[in-house]
Amino acid sequence: MPLHRCPHTECIRVFKRNGDLTRHLNLGHPAHLISASHHTVPPQPLWNEPEREGDLDHRMPSPLGTAPQARRVLHPHLTGDICDEDGNRLPPDTPPSPPPNDSPWSPFENEAEFRLADHLFRKVEMSQNDINTLLDIWKLYQYQHSQHQACDCCSTAPYFNNSDMYTKIDSIVDGNAPWKCFQTTVDEELPENAPEWQKTSYQVWYRDPDTVIANILGNTDFGNDFEAAPYIDVDKNGTRRWSNVMSGNFAWRHADQIYDECQDNRVAGATLVPIILGADKTTVSVATGHVEYHPLYLTIGNITNEARRGHRNAVIPIGFLAIPKSDRKHDKDNNFRVFKKKLYHQSIRAILISLKPAMTQPVVRRCPDGHFRRIIYELAAFIADYPEQVLLAGIVQGWCGRCDAPFHELDTGASTRRTRELDTILLEEYGGEGRTLWDNFGIDDDVMPFTAYFPRADIHEMLSADLLHQVIKGCFKDMLIDWVFEYLVISKGKSQANIIMDDIDHQLAVVPAFPGLRRFPHGRRFKQWTGDDSKALMKIFLPAVAEYLPQDMLKCLSSFLDFCYLVRRSDIDETSLKAIKTSIESFHHCCNIFQTYGVREHFSLPRMHSIVHYPQLITDFGVPNGLCSSITESRHITAVKKPWRRSNRYNALSQMLLTNQRIDKLSALRAKLVHLHLLAPLPALSNLASTRVDEDFGPIDSGRAIAKVELARTREKAYPRSLQALSAYTNNHRLEELTRRFLYTKLHAQESSDQESDVELDDCPHITSKINVYHSAVAIFYAPSDISGVRGMKHERIRSSPSFYGVERRDCILATINEKKAGFRGLSAARVLLFFSFRHAGTTYPCALVHWYNTYGRHPDPNTGLWIVKPGYLDQRKREPFLAVLHLDTFVRAVLLLPVYGPHPIPHKLKYHDSLNLFTAFYVNKYADHHANEILF
């Protein structure tokens, strides 16, 4: 039966009869809506309008004849206006209403009581017996101290025992969302021989999601990370950008739908709260694997991606779903399969049912900025891996949950998008006709998705991108890596392929040290692969196989890596979106080489197919790293695995729920106290240079700052303090000369354009101050796409030490050489030989002695897409290195240089700390992290 789809790109309606489509066009898309309403189409938009489903660029009202400017345009109707506690609108400049005037430490008596409970329970995770022992020692000390001082001082501890402390924690009002339970009923008329799974009553533990959302909205810790209305970001060049969920088309499109549905304007000025769910089974007993849980998580789209990824209580467990078990003989029983799916969907429906009234009628909630707003809920996204997506979407294994591409033609690209309306039509037309829906449309008609019971919710639209399972582990680790080694076996023979694979493993093992880089001392030869392992391998794999693969196969890998790093950025504009589409096309084109060599017969693979939907998902939900399953998997650690380890294993779930509830309460109270300036916030940026010696990289949870490089706080005392003696001590005979020339250049920067080498040394000032030598410096920069703080700041330690864990370590850096050139053309790589500082005329000069690397060629290597550099020498025959002294303000950050290994196996005695000394050419690795990928083009 032919179906008729609405021709408007922003509409997803499908109709069985042409007359219904005509009626819909007349009522839903009259001509005046296209030209004069809040859906205004500018005759000449300020940016190129991408061709994509649901594009909303045309909705932005923009003054014609004006120069494009960077701006954020809010939705015209669901604007997030502030109101009072009764829902009455207030002027925009009205200050927030003050919090209740009670003791901020309540239920604790004072700061000491709270900090002790928070430290012992949340941070240290101390056992009950250890808490009692500590309190007994405390009381004994207080008693002996009071006896010795002959005074009537208090001789008790803040708590009598662990129960006393737990009672105080349980009395916290902030963040309170008690756990509840519902239980399935068993049919009393079942025969005695019925399978055990039918006679079992299943418990589902849950929290009221409305209460959980109210707690998230009321968390003042998100005051600077809260977005109250859908918006469209346009930069100064008129290019649209996507980042957080509220910047995507989904929020804007559904705000339109909500407003259009409510004819009485009751939602005007309300705040749309997109609800994001996530679910994934996890195992807690690693040795046996027989203890598993199925947690359901909730967060909201108004919180920025940086805050959500920072795990600051923005992702909350709201349920633990039942996991039915059966005997092996029932594993393929269709009735058991259908029962599990129905139990899954009905459980989620029952958990979320309290949200349904506020999906049509706004409710008043206090928001993180302290203001009240009228809130309207919308089911927006579901974070899940592919098996969970199959279960959620009610589709057949092997099909796509977002489009109706046949399971054997997934390699032909995206097809027509599945919709709730289309499912309904197909069920009405073909339901009950045997396997028609199963075989021809990939629909399991035994399953009714939970979204069918909520207004405007479409599970196919909600399925978000999954970077971890679809891209990193799915396409890269489980497919491309295996295909590469299968190619080696086919083309070289098994014996020679094993020799090559051993050499590749050795190449992976000798990668130079780099801040935050996971090492592979034995290559790929270990069994338990994690997502972090796959990410680490992705960073260094391409150069290791560059000499063994044909050109098209290398281009296939580099195209995929380009796609992977582009979609993992924290901010994607139209230019980046176009690059993503180009990398997908290149990847699919170059993949054919695996068919040419007989590695693959087809590429009709759901996880590989999923990447064609990423451009659309980015425009709908913002950047994928804000809705990645790595967020929920990380939450497994704090919400499931650690609480399980703290339990006594008997009825562990009830103890885990109580632990989660107490942690949430302590975290919420702590956030309030920090907001009231009664507790200190996290360490400031100025303390970063004193980071512990083993912390080479990490996030910074404080305000956004200007990128900079600072010397370590403590100087190394073993070095001479005079420049001349230091030159001799470090065997750098040109150190004094280069430092004097450097100082001359700094002092005469505005007076002369002469090169340092053109100046007579006698004209250069002498340095008489004491020299301070350091073994490291800390680079601080904005890198929100990487592991960073809630403001997107990251730090990494650059080392130059003669002995770090027993071996010499001299890291490499990027230095700015031409600010007018973009990418690596304006940078140069160098190796740091010495960090030092001196004073002259009252000014301190933090410096580094570096060995320059020369760029090889005018363009990146065509096979790998990476720039190649070689160590620079003044005299190649004498191997006299090209050295310079640089001010640290020319440093950008550390850089990972990977050897160009060459066509022959490398010696087995070669170690990672020898690589920078022995190889003669290096790839400038733009895959070391996302920040490097953004600047090393």
mmCIF file of C-alpha atoms in Angstrom, residues 377-696:
data_model
loop_
_atom_site.group_PDB
_atom_site.id
_atom_site.type_symbol
_atom_site.label_atom_id
_atom_site.label_comp_id
_atom_site.label_asym_id
_atom_site.label_seq_id
_atom_site.Cartn_x
_atom_site.Cartn_y
_atom_site.Cartn_z
ATOM 1 C CA TYR A 377 8.224 17.963 30.058
ATOM 2 C CA GLU A 378 9.071 16.212 26.793
ATOM 3 C CA LEU A 379 10.574 12.760 26.273
ATOM 4 C CA ALA A 380 13.566 13.672 24.119
ATOM 5 C CA ALA A 381 16.341 11.077 23.891
ATOM 6 C CA PHE A 382 17.304 7.598 25.012
ATOM 7 C CA ILE A 383 20.974 6.624 25.449
ATOM 8 C CA ALA A 384 21.401 2.936 24.618
ATOM 9 C CA ASP A 385 23.678 0.484 22.827
ATOM 10 C CA TYR A 386 22.382 -1.456 19.823
ATOM 11 C CA PRO A 387 20.856 -4.487 21.677
ATOM 12 C CA GLU A 388 19.012 -2.052 23.938
ATOM 13 C CA GLN A 389 17.885 -0.013 20.910
ATOM 14 C CA VAL A 390 16.405 -3.156 19.350
ATOM 15 C CA LEU A 391 14.463 -3.746 22.552
ATOM 16 C CA LEU A 392 13.376 -0.115 22.792
ATOM 17 C CA ALA A 393 12.289 0.403 19.187
ATOM 18 C CA GLY A 394 10.421 -2.903 18.911
ATOM 19 C CA ILE A 395 12.395 -3.889 15.825
ATOM 20 C CA VAL A 396 13.964 -7.100 14.601
ATOM 21 C CA GLN A 397 17.639 -7.756 15.362
ATOM 22 C CA GLY A 398 19.780 -6.628 12.415
ATOM 23 C CA TRP A 399 17.483 -3.762 11.376
ATOM 24 C CA CYS A 400 17.990 -0.055 12.056
ATOM 25 C CA GLY A 401 15.917 1.579 14.786
ATOM 26 C CA ARG A 402 15.886 4.993 13.084
ATOM 27 C CA CYS A 403 15.152 4.180 9.439
ATOM 28 C CA ASP A 404 13.422 1.435 7.487
ATOM 29 C CA ALA A 405 16.424 0.345 5.408
ATOM 30 C CA PRO A 406 16.154 -3.461 4.926
ATOM 31 C CA PHE A 407 18.564 -5.427 7.096
ATOM 32 C CA HIS A 408 20.389 -6.751 3.996
ATOM 33 C CA GLU A 409 20.762 -3.263 2.454
ATOM 34 C CA LEU A 410 22.104 -1.255 5.386
ATOM 35 C CA ASP A 411 25.232 -0.488 3.375
ATOM 36 C CA THR A 412 23.252 1.559 0.842
ATOM 37 C CA GLY A 413 22.867 4.518 3.232
ATOM 38 C CA ALA A 414 19.973 6.028 5.163
ATOM 39 C CA SER A 415 16.416 5.296 4.095
ATOM 40 C CA THR A 416 13.044 6.743 5.137
ATOM 41 C CA ARG A 417 12.974 7.574 8.842
ATOM 42 C CA ARG A 418 10.792 5.418 11.056
ATOM 43 C CA THR A 419 8.103 7.313 12.927
ATOM 44 C CA ARG A 420 5.450 6.597 15.485
ATOM 45 C CA GLU A 421 2.771 7.488 12.904
ATOM 46 C CA LEU A 422 4.256 5.183 10.285
ATOM 47 C CA ASP A 423 4.384 2.303 12.780
ATOM 48 C CA THR A 424 0.710 2.849 13.588
ATOM 49 C CA ILE A 425 -0.253 2.781 9.907
ATOM 50 C CA LEU A 426 1.735 -0.368 9.245
ATOM 51 C CA LEU A 427 0.291 -2.098 12.318
ATOM 52 C CA GLU A 428 -3.243 -1.217 11.183
ATOM 53 C CA GLU A 429 -2.557 -2.419 7.655
ATOM 54 C CA TYR A 430 -0.469 -5.543 8.225
ATOM 55 C CA GLY A 431 -0.900 -6.439 11.891
ATOM 56 C CA GLY A 432 -1.915 -10.049 12.393
ATOM 57 C CA GLU A 433 -0.828 -11.074 8.883
ATOM 58 C CA GLY A 434 1.803 -13.585 9.892
ATOM 59 C CA ARG A 435 5.395 -12.458 9.446
ATOM 60 C CA THR A 436 4.738 -9.540 7.059
ATOM 61 C CA LEU A 437 5.813 -6.838 9.497
ATOM 62 C CA TRP A 438 8.733 -8.925 10.793
ATOM 63 C CA ASP A 439 10.174 -9.851 7.390
ATOM 64 C CA ASN A 440 9.384 -6.766 5.296
ATOM 65 C CA PHE A 441 9.585 -3.901 7.771
ATOM 66 C CA GLY A 442 11.661 -5.254 10.655
ATOM 67 C CA ILE A 443 8.859 -4.573 13.151
ATOM 68 C CA ASP A 444 8.091 -6.833 16.099
ATOM 69 C CA ASP A 445 4.318 -6.379 16.385
ATOM 70 C CA ASP A 446 4.259 -8.161 19.746
ATOM 71 C CA VAL A 447 5.863 -5.096 21.361
ATOM 72 C CA MET A 448 4.258 -1.722 22.038
ATOM 73 C CA PRO A 449 7.023 0.781 22.919
ATOM 74 C CA PHE A 450 6.520 2.698 26.163
ATOM 75 C CA THR A 451 6.536 5.953 24.189
ATOM 76 C CA ALA A 452 3.108 5.097 22.742
ATOM 77 C CA TYR A 453 1.568 6.138 26.071
ATOM 78 C CA PHE A 454 3.083 9.643 26.161
ATOM 79 C CA PRO A 455 2.214 12.649 24.006
ATOM 80 C CA ARG A 456 4.527 13.479 21.089
ATOM 81 C CA ALA A 457 7.049 10.791 22.119
ATOM 82 C CA ASP A 458 8.593 8.805 19.266
ATOM 83 C CA ILE A 459 11.112 6.144 20.236
ATOM 84 C CA HIS A 460 12.657 6.131 16.752
ATOM 85 C CA GLU A 461 13.321 9.841 17.020
ATOM 86 C CA MET A 462 14.644 9.459 20.581
ATOM 87 C CA LEU A 463 17.407 6.944 19.804
ATOM 88 C CA SER A 464 20.577 8.984 20.185
ATOM 89 C CA ALA A 465 24.049 8.499 18.768
ATOM 90 C CA ASP A 466 26.225 6.083 20.719
ATOM 91 C CA LEU A 467 29.868 6.996 20.206
ATOM 92 C CA LEU A 468 31.183 4.285 22.493
ATOM 93 C CA HIS A 469 29.444 1.207 21.102
ATOM 94 C CA GLN A 470 28.740 2.312 17.526
ATOM 95 C CA VAL A 471 31.954 4.161 16.662
ATOM 96 C CA ILE A 472 34.794 3.446 19.089
ATOM 97 C CA LYS A 473 34.202 -0.179 20.047
ATOM 98 C CA GLY A 474 31.819 -1.105 17.232
ATOM 99 C CA CYS A 475 33.293 0.165 13.975
ATOM 100 C CA PHE A 476 36.902 0.688 15.039
ATOM 101 C CA LYS A 477 37.862 -2.034 17.488
ATOM 102 C CA ASP A 478 35.469 -4.847 16.539
ATOM 103 C CA MET A 479 35.431 -4.252 12.770
ATOM 104 C CA LEU A 480 38.250 -2.228 11.222
ATOM 105 C CA ILE A 481 41.020 -3.600 13.425
ATOM 106 C CA ASP A 482 39.925 -7.180 12.821
ATOM 107 C CA TRP A 483 39.522 -6.553 9.077
ATOM 108 C CA VAL A 484 43.047 -5.143 8.830
ATOM 109 C CA PHE A 485 44.537 -8.279 10.340
ATOM 110 C CA GLU A 486 42.325 -10.519 8.227
ATOM 111 C CA TYR A 487 43.679 -8.681 5.174
ATOM 112 C CA LEU A 488 47.240 -9.375 6.309
ATOM 113 C CA VAL A 489 46.470 -13.090 6.620
ATOM 114 C CA ILE A 490 44.824 -13.193 3.181
ATOM 115 C CA SER A 491 47.479 -11.156 1.363
ATOM 116 C CA LYS A 492 50.669 -12.257 3.180
ATOM 117 C CA GLY A 493 49.849 -15.721 4.422
ATOM 118 C CA LYS A 494 49.337 -16.673 8.054
ATOM 119 C CA SER A 495 53.001 -17.118 8.901
ATOM 120 C CA GLN A 496 54.153 -13.769 7.472
ATOM 121 C CA ALA A 497 51.021 -12.066 8.843
ATOM 122 C CA ASN A 498 51.935 -13.188 12.352
ATOM 123 C CA ILE A 499 55.408 -11.673 11.949
ATOM 124 C CA ILE A 500 53.878 -8.396 10.769
ATOM 125 C CA MET A 501 51.311 -8.370 13.583
ATOM 126 C CA ASP A 502 54.066 -8.942 16.132
ATOM 127 C CA ASP A 503 55.949 -5.977 14.679
ATOM 128 C CA ILE A 504 52.808 -3.836 14.821
ATOM 129 C CA ASP A 505 52.359 -4.808 18.475
ATOM 130 C CA HIS A 506 55.979 -3.840 19.142
ATOM 131 C CA GLN A 507 55.475 -0.508 17.387
ATOM 132 C CA LEU A 508 52.487 0.170 19.625
ATOM 133 C CA ALA A 509 54.653 -0.680 22.642
ATOM 134 C CA VAL A 510 57.430 1.799 21.788
ATOM 135 C CA VAL A 511 55.204 4.864 21.399
ATOM 136 C CA PRO A 512 56.858 7.745 23.315
ATOM 137 C CA ALA A 513 55.385 8.806 26.654
ATOM 138 C CA PHE A 514 52.678 11.452 26.464
ATOM 139 C CA PRO A 515 50.399 12.995 29.110
ATOM 140 C CA GLY A 516 47.324 10.828 29.569
ATOM 141 C CA LEU A 517 48.295 8.279 26.903
ATOM 142 C CA ARG A 518 47.547 4.685 27.866
ATOM 143 C CA ARG A 519 50.492 2.407 27.209
ATOM 144 C CA PHE A 520 50.416 -0.940 25.383
ATOM 145 C CA PRO A 521 53.552 -2.711 26.682
ATOM 146 C CA HIS A 522 52.547 -5.920 24.877
ATOM 147 C CA GLY A 523 50.700 -4.365 21.967
ATOM 148 C CA ARG A 524 47.131 -5.550 21.465
ATOM 149 C CA ARG A 525 47.661 -8.905 23.139
ATOM 150 C CA PHE A 526 45.369 -8.745 26.137
ATOM 151 C CA LYS A 527 41.884 -10.129 26.607
ATOM 152 C CA GLN A 528 39.740 -7.630 28.506
ATOM 153 C CA TRP A 529 39.176 -4.609 26.262
ATOM 154 C CA THR A 530 37.477 -1.539 27.687
ATOM 155 C CA GLY A 531 36.223 1.556 25.934
ATOM 156 C CA ASP A 532 39.279 3.439 27.192
ATOM 157 C CA ASP A 533 41.558 0.806 25.661
ATOM 158 C CA SER A 534 39.854 1.215 22.293
ATOM 159 C CA LYS A 535 40.147 5.013 22.501
ATOM 160 C CA ALA A 536 43.840 4.728 23.341
ATOM 161 C CA LEU A 537 44.501 2.338 20.457
ATOM 162 C CA MET A 538 42.686 4.684 18.096
ATOM 163 C CA LYS A 539 45.224 7.404 18.905
ATOM 164 C CA ILE A 540 48.314 5.474 17.796
ATOM 165 C CA PHE A 541 47.144 2.717 15.428
ATOM 166 C CA LEU A 542 47.438 4.434 12.031
ATOM 167 C CA PRO A 543 51.227 5.072 12.012
ATOM 168 C CA ALA A 544 51.841 1.529 13.266
ATOM 169 C CA VAL A 545 50.204 -0.026 10.184
ATOM 170 C CA ALA A 546 51.194 2.653 7.657
ATOM 171 C CA GLU A 547 53.960 0.549 6.096
ATOM 172 C CA TYR A 548 51.914 -2.642 5.762
ATOM 173 C CA LEU A 549 48.591 -1.557 4.221
ATOM 174 C CA PRO A 550 47.658 -0.403 0.702
ATOM 175 C CA GLN A 551 46.895 3.262 0.147
ATOM 176 C CA ASP A 552 43.099 2.925 -0.040
ATOM 177 C CA MET A 553 43.022 0.939 3.194
ATOM 178 C CA LEU A 554 45.030 3.647 4.951
ATOM 179 C CA LYS A 555 42.651 6.255 3.555
ATOM 180 C CA CYS A 556 39.732 4.193 4.844
ATOM 181 C CA LEU A 557 41.261 4.212 8.339
ATOM 182 C CA SER A 558 42.168 7.910 8.241
ATOM 183 C CA SER A 559 38.689 8.850 6.942
ATOM 184 C CA PHE A 560 37.094 6.925 9.767
ATOM 185 C CA LEU A 561 39.401 8.489 12.364
ATOM 186 C CA ASP A 562 38.621 11.934 10.951
ATOM 187 C CA PHE A 563 34.902 11.186 11.273
ATOM 188 C CA CYS A 564 35.361 9.857 14.795
ATOM 189 C CA TYR A 565 37.247 12.922 16.023
ATOM 190 C CA LEU A 566 34.928 15.368 14.251
ATOM 191 C CA VAL A 567 31.761 13.944 15.805
ATOM 192 C CA ARG A 568 33.391 13.861 19.252
ATOM 193 C CA ARG A 569 33.950 17.617 19.281
ATOM 194 C CA SER A 570 32.064 19.711 21.815
ATOM 195 C CA ASP A 571 31.001 22.325 19.259
ATOM 196 C CA ILE A 572 30.081 21.539 15.652
ATOM 197 C CA ASP A 573 29.284 24.175 13.046
ATOM 198 C CA GLU A 574 28.069 23.837 9.469
ATOM 199 C CA THR A 575 31.633 23.611 8.191
ATOM 200 C CA SER A 576 32.377 20.743 10.572
ATOM 201 C CA LEU A 577 29.075 19.110 9.645
ATOM 202 C CA LYS A 578 30.046 19.214 5.991
ATOM 203 C CA ALA A 579 33.433 17.688 6.885
ATOM 204 C CA ILE A 580 31.625 14.923 8.799
ATOM 205 C CA LYS A 581 29.511 14.099 5.746
ATOM 206 C CA THR A 582 32.611 14.120 3.542
ATOM 207 C CA SER A 583 34.471 11.766 5.890
ATOM 208 C CA ILE A 584 31.479 9.377 5.936
ATOM 209 C CA GLU A 585 31.366 9.325 2.140
ATOM 210 C CA SER A 586 35.120 8.796 1.905
ATOM 211 C CA PHE A 587 35.023 6.036 4.508
ATOM 212 C CA HIS A 588 32.231 4.154 2.743
ATOM 213 C CA HIS A 589 33.977 4.544 -0.616
ATOM 214 C CA CYS A 590 37.369 3.351 0.648
ATOM 215 C CA CYS A 591 35.793 0.463 2.583
ATOM 216 C CA ASN A 592 35.299 -1.332 -0.721
ATOM 217 C CA ILE A 593 38.951 -2.353 -0.629
ATOM 218 C CA PHE A 594 38.060 -4.890 2.065
ATOM 219 C CA GLN A 595 35.664 -6.481 -0.425
ATOM 220 C CA THR A 596 38.322 -6.327 -3.140
ATOM 221 C CA TYR A 597 40.696 -8.420 -1.033
ATOM 222 C CA GLY A 598 37.973 -10.812 0.114
ATOM 223 C CA VAL A 599 37.887 -9.690 3.754
ATOM 224 C CA ARG A 600 34.183 -8.793 3.628
ATOM 225 C CA GLU A 601 31.292 -9.824 1.412
ATOM 226 C CA HIS A 602 29.061 -6.929 2.473
ATOM 227 C CA PHE A 603 28.834 -4.039 4.920
ATOM 228 C CA SER A 604 25.202 -4.398 5.931
ATOM 229 C CA LEU A 605 26.050 -4.031 9.622
ATOM 230 C CA PRO A 606 23.795 -2.057 12.009
ATOM 231 C CA ARG A 607 26.602 -0.365 13.954
ATOM 232 C CA MET A 608 28.427 0.621 10.783
ATOM 233 C CA HIS A 609 25.177 1.786 9.210
ATOM 234 C CA SER A 610 24.404 3.970 12.228
ATOM 235 C CA ILE A 611 27.075 6.529 11.338
ATOM 236 C CA VAL A 612 25.055 7.732 8.328
ATOM 237 C CA HIS A 613 22.518 9.117 10.810
ATOM 238 C CA TYR A 614 25.059 11.186 12.732
ATOM 239 C CA PRO A 615 24.650 14.440 10.735
ATOM 240 C CA GLN A 616 20.906 14.351 11.403
ATOM 241 C CA LEU A 617 21.407 13.432 15.065
ATOM 242 C CA ILE A 618 23.844 16.329 15.502
ATOM 243 C CA THR A 619 21.351 18.827 14.112
ATOM 244 C CA ASP A 620 18.623 17.350 16.321
ATOM 245 C CA PHE A 621 20.395 16.850 19.670
ATOM 246 C CA GLY A 622 23.649 18.777 19.456
ATOM 247 C CA VAL A 623 27.048 17.134 19.657
ATOM 248 C CA PRO A 624 27.030 13.354 20.308
ATOM 249 C CA ASN A 625 29.415 13.443 23.275
ATOM 250 C CA GLY A 626 26.627 15.002 25.328
ATOM 251 C CA LEU A 627 24.454 11.896 24.916
ATOM 252 C CA CYS A 628 27.005 9.100 24.771
ATOM 253 C CA SER A 629 26.645 5.766 26.546
ATOM 254 C CA SER A 630 30.052 6.366 28.127
ATOM 255 C CA ILE A 631 28.162 8.769 30.442
ATOM 256 C CA THR A 632 25.843 6.018 31.675
ATOM 257 C CA GLU A 633 28.656 3.453 31.797
ATOM 258 C CA SER A 634 30.668 5.813 33.987
ATOM 259 C CA ARG A 635 27.581 6.233 36.147
ATOM 260 C CA HIS A 636 27.476 2.450 36.573
ATOM 261 C CA ILE A 637 30.614 2.752 38.688
ATOM 262 C CA THR A 638 29.169 5.193 41.215
ATOM 263 C CA ALA A 639 25.523 4.083 41.136
ATOM 264 C CA VAL A 640 25.857 0.306 40.839
ATOM 265 C CA LYS A 641 29.335 -1.179 41.212
ATOM 266 C CA LYS A 642 30.673 0.789 44.169
ATOM 267 C CA PRO A 643 27.389 0.535 46.142
ATOM 268 C CA TRP A 644 27.367 -3.212 45.444
ATOM 269 C CA ARG A 645 30.906 -3.552 46.800
ATOM 270 C CA ARG A 646 29.849 -1.644 49.921
ATOM 271 C CA SER A 647 26.972 -4.057 50.530
ATOM 272 C CA ASN A 648 27.183 -7.374 52.375
ATOM 273 C CA ARG A 649 25.947 -9.140 49.177
ATOM 274 C CA TYR A 650 22.739 -10.326 50.916
ATOM 275 C CA ASN A 651 19.736 -8.577 49.376
ATOM 276 C CA ALA A 652 22.343 -6.244 47.957
ATOM 277 C CA LEU A 653 19.948 -4.139 45.891
ATOM 278 C CA SER A 654 18.153 -2.651 48.892
ATOM 279 C CA GLN A 655 21.507 -1.634 50.384
ATOM 280 C CA MET A 656 22.633 -0.201 47.022
ATOM 281 C CA LEU A 657 19.482 1.913 46.780
ATOM 282 C CA LEU A 658 20.032 3.318 50.268
ATOM 283 C CA THR A 659 23.654 4.124 49.443
ATOM 284 C CA ASN A 660 22.591 5.942 46.266
ATOM 285 C CA GLN A 661 19.978 7.924 48.167
ATOM 286 C CA ARG A 662 22.448 9.017 50.846
ATOM 287 C CA ILE A 663 25.088 10.034 48.298
ATOM 288 C CA ASP A 664 22.523 12.102 46.391
ATOM 289 C CA LYS A 665 21.476 13.884 49.583
ATOM 290 C CA LEU A 666 25.040 14.674 50.636
ATOM 291 C CA SER A 667 25.899 15.913 47.130
ATOM 292 C CA ALA A 668 22.822 18.133 46.987
ATOM 293 C CA LEU A 669 23.485 19.637 50.405
ATOM 294 C CA ARG A 670 27.143 20.218 49.547
ATOM 295 C CA ALA A 671 26.139 22.023 46.322
ATOM 296 C CA LYS A 672 23.815 24.300 48.313
ATOM 297 C CA LEU A 673 26.503 25.086 50.883
ATOM 298 C CA VAL A 674 29.016 25.939 48.148
ATOM 299 C CA HIS A 675 26.413 28.201 46.540
ATOM 300 C CA LEU A 676 25.946 29.963 49.911
ATOM 301 C CA HIS A 677 29.757 30.362 50.200
ATOM 302 C CA LEU A 678 29.799 28.255 53.363
ATOM 303 C CA LEU A 679 32.049 25.634 51.799
ATOM 304 C CA ALA A 680 35.056 26.215 49.598
ATOM 305 C CA PRO A 681 34.673 25.369 45.901
ATOM 306 C CA LEU A 682 37.100 23.166 44.046
ATOM 307 C CA PRO A 683 40.776 24.240 43.749
ATOM 308 C CA ALA A 684 41.527 27.290 41.645
ATOM 309 C CA LEU A 685 43.620 27.355 38.496
ATOM 310 C CA SER A 686 46.528 29.038 40.230
ATOM 311 C CA ASN A 687 47.226 25.856 42.169
ATOM 312 C CA LEU A 688 47.634 23.704 39.062
ATOM 313 C CA ALA A 689 51.404 23.970 38.845
ATOM 314 C CA SER A 690 51.641 22.156 42.172
ATOM 315 C CA THR A 691 49.659 19.151 40.930
ATOM 316 C CA ARG A 692 50.951 15.817 42.246
ATOM 317 C CA VAL A 693 53.890 14.358 40.363
ATOM 318 C CA ASP A 694 51.880 11.480 38.923
ATOM 319 C CA GLU A 695 49.063 13.642 37.581
ATOM 320 C CA ASP A 696 50.227 14.311 34.038
#
